[in-house]
Amino acid sequence: MTLLALNPLVSPDPGLFIWSTVAFLILFFLLSKFAWKPIVQALDERERSIEDALSKAEMAKAEMAKLISENEDLLKEARLERDNILKEAKEIKDQMINDAKDQAKAEGSKLIELAKTEINNQKLAAMAEIKNQVSTLSIDIAEKVLRKQFEDQNKQQALVNDLLKEVKLN
């Protein structure tokens, strides 16, 4: 105990106690008069700024969620529109192909009909030409045969008699 009794920090001194209390009260008064209001205001302001930042963050988060939702809706609409456009393009393509096929068939049929008509016309012309040539040759041959036949008077008379017999029979 002797060590504690000799130590001035452990042993109470009434003068030191009074002056310490007075200094504390002056310091408390000065702090309450000049420092507490600005410190409390700064703390209140800081608290309000933190609350504002949190509310703004919540609003930003809600806005981002809304934008993401709208973006997804726009993407869905864009995909649907793309699918519709592709479907319409395919239908148009198929229609164009079918129209081209039908037109090609119609033109082919026309060409075939024209070719058949031309073939028939050429055939008729060739037949007429052949008939003309055959008739010309027949006449030439008949003329030559008749000249030979008519050179002899007896042969002429026999021919006329044969023709007369045929005429009577018919």
PDB file of N, CA, C and O in Angstrom, residues 43-61:
ATOM      1  N   LEU A  43     -23.864  16.272 -38.123  1.00  0.00           N
ATOM      2  CA  LEU A  43     -24.315  14.880 -38.056  1.00  0.00           C
ATOM      3  C   LEU A  43     -25.709  14.733 -38.684  1.00  0.00           C
ATOM      4  O   LEU A  43     -25.962  13.768 -39.430  1.00  0.00           O
ATOM      5  N   ASP A  44     -26.606  15.702 -38.378  1.00  0.00           N
ATOM      6  CA  ASP A  44     -27.942  15.651 -38.983  1.00  0.00           C
ATOM      7  C   ASP A  44     -27.873  15.794 -40.505  1.00  0.00           C
ATOM      8  O   ASP A  44     -28.555  15.084 -41.249  1.00  0.00           O
ATOM      9  N   GLU A  45     -27.033  16.716 -40.942  1.00  0.00           N
ATOM     10  CA  GLU A  45     -26.864  16.918 -42.388  1.00  0.00           C
ATOM     11  C   GLU A  45     -26.286  15.672 -43.056  1.00  0.00           C
ATOM     12  O   GLU A  45     -26.724  15.258 -44.130  1.00  0.00           O
ATOM     13  N   ARG A  46     -25.327  15.072 -42.413  1.00  0.00           N
ATOM     14  CA  ARG A  46     -24.715  13.834 -42.934  1.00  0.00           C
ATOM     15  C   ARG A  46     -25.760  12.730 -42.990  1.00  0.00           C
ATOM     16  O   ARG A  46     -25.831  11.991 -43.974  1.00  0.00           O
ATOM     17  N   GLU A  47     -26.586  12.642 -41.936  1.00  0.00           N
ATOM     18  CA  GLU A  47     -27.629  11.619 -41.899  1.00  0.00           C
ATOM     19  C   GLU A  47     -28.635  11.855 -43.025  1.00  0.00           C
ATOM     20  O   GLU A  47     -29.032  10.912 -43.714  1.00  0.00           O
ATOM     21  N   ARG A  48     -29.024  13.116 -43.238  1.00  0.00           N
ATOM     22  CA  ARG A  48     -29.952  13.431 -44.326  1.00  0.00           C
ATOM     23  C   ARG A  48     -29.340  13.126 -45.691  1.00  0.00           C
ATOM     24  O   ARG A  48     -30.008  12.602 -46.584  1.00  0.00           O
ATOM     25  N   SER A  49     -28.071  13.454 -45.867  1.00  0.00           N
ATOM     26  CA  SER A  49     -27.426  13.192 -47.157  1.00  0.00           C
ATOM     27  C   SER A  49     -27.320  11.686 -47.409  1.00  0.00           C
ATOM     28  O   SER A  49     -27.497  11.225 -48.540  1.00  0.00           O
ATOM     29  N   ILE A  50     -27.071  10.924 -46.336  1.00  0.00           N
ATOM     30  CA  ILE A  50     -27.018   9.467 -46.486  1.00  0.00           C
ATOM     31  C   ILE A  50     -28.403   8.928 -46.843  1.00  0.00           C
ATOM     32  O   ILE A  50     -28.548   8.083 -47.744  1.00  0.00           O
ATOM     33  N   GLU A  51     -29.449   9.446 -46.169  1.00  0.00           N
ATOM     34  CA  GLU A  51     -30.816   9.014 -46.473  1.00  0.00           C
ATOM     35  C   GLU A  51     -31.203   9.388 -47.903  1.00  0.00           C
ATOM     36  O   GLU A  51     -31.825   8.596 -48.611  1.00  0.00           O
ATOM     37  N   ASP A  52     -30.813  10.624 -48.309  1.00  0.00           N
ATOM     38  CA  ASP A  52     -31.092  11.038 -49.696  1.00  0.00           C
ATOM     39  C   ASP A  52     -30.366  10.132 -50.695  1.00  0.00           C
ATOM     40  O   ASP A  52     -30.933   9.738 -51.720  1.00  0.00           O
ATOM     41  N   ALA A  53     -29.108   9.834 -50.399  1.00  0.00           N
ATOM     42  CA  ALA A  53     -28.339   8.968 -51.292  1.00  0.00           C
ATOM     43  C   ALA A  53     -28.970   7.584 -51.369  1.00  0.00           C
ATOM     44  O   ALA A  53     -29.068   6.980 -52.458  1.00  0.00           O
ATOM     45  N   LEU A  54     -29.426   7.067 -50.202  1.00  0.00           N
ATOM     46  CA  LEU A  54     -30.072   5.752 -50.204  1.00  0.00           C
ATOM     47  C   LEU A  54     -31.389   5.781 -50.987  1.00  0.00           C
ATOM     48  O   LEU A  54     -31.684   4.863 -51.753  1.00  0.00           O
ATOM     49  N   SER A  55     -32.176   6.857 -50.788  1.00  0.00           N
ATOM     50  CA  SER A  55     -33.446   6.946 -51.520  1.00  0.00           C
ATOM     51  C   SER A  55     -33.194   7.107 -53.022  1.00  0.00           C
ATOM     52  O   SER A  55     -33.893   6.522 -53.846  1.00  0.00           O
ATOM     53  N   LYS A  56     -32.188   7.902 -53.370  1.00  0.00           N
ATOM     54  CA  LYS A  56     -31.835   8.049 -54.787  1.00  0.00           C
ATOM     55  C   LYS A  56     -31.332   6.732 -55.367  1.00  0.00           C
ATOM     56  O   LYS A  56     -31.628   6.394 -56.512  1.00  0.00           O
ATOM     57  N   ALA A  57     -30.584   5.995 -54.576  1.00  0.00           N
ATOM     58  CA  ALA A  57     -30.106   4.685 -55.032  1.00  0.00           C
ATOM     59  C   ALA A  57     -31.283   3.733 -55.248  1.00  0.00           C
ATOM     60  O   ALA A  57     -31.313   2.990 -56.230  1.00  0.00           O
ATOM     61  N   GLU A  58     -32.259   3.772 -54.342  1.00  0.00           N
ATOM     62  CA  GLU A  58     -33.450   2.941 -54.498  1.00  0.00           C
ATOM     63  C   GLU A  58     -34.227   3.355 -55.751  1.00  0.00           C
ATOM     64  O   GLU A  58     -34.711   2.513 -56.504  1.00  0.00           O
ATOM     65  N   MET A  59     -34.353   4.678 -55.943  1.00  0.00           N
ATOM     66  CA  MET A  59     -35.045   5.161 -57.130  1.00  0.00           C
ATOM     67  C   MET A  59     -34.295   4.747 -58.396  1.00  0.00           C
ATOM     68  O   MET A  59     -34.916   4.335 -59.384  1.00  0.00           O
ATOM     69  N   ALA A  60     -32.974   4.860 -58.359  1.00  0.00           N
ATOM     70  CA  ALA A  60     -32.170   4.453 -59.515  1.00  0.00           C
ATOM     71  C   ALA A  60     -32.312   2.960 -59.772  1.00  0.00           C
ATOM     72  O   ALA A  60     -32.408   2.509 -60.922  1.00  0.00           O
ATOM     73  N   LYS A  61     -32.345   2.195 -58.691  1.00  0.00           N
ATOM     74  CA  LYS A  61     -32.510   0.740 -58.821  1.00  0.00           C
ATOM     75  C   LYS A  61     -33.873   0.423 -59.428  1.00  0.00           C
ATOM     76  O   LYS A  61     -33.985  -0.426 -60.331  1.00  0.00           O
TER      77      LYS A  61
END
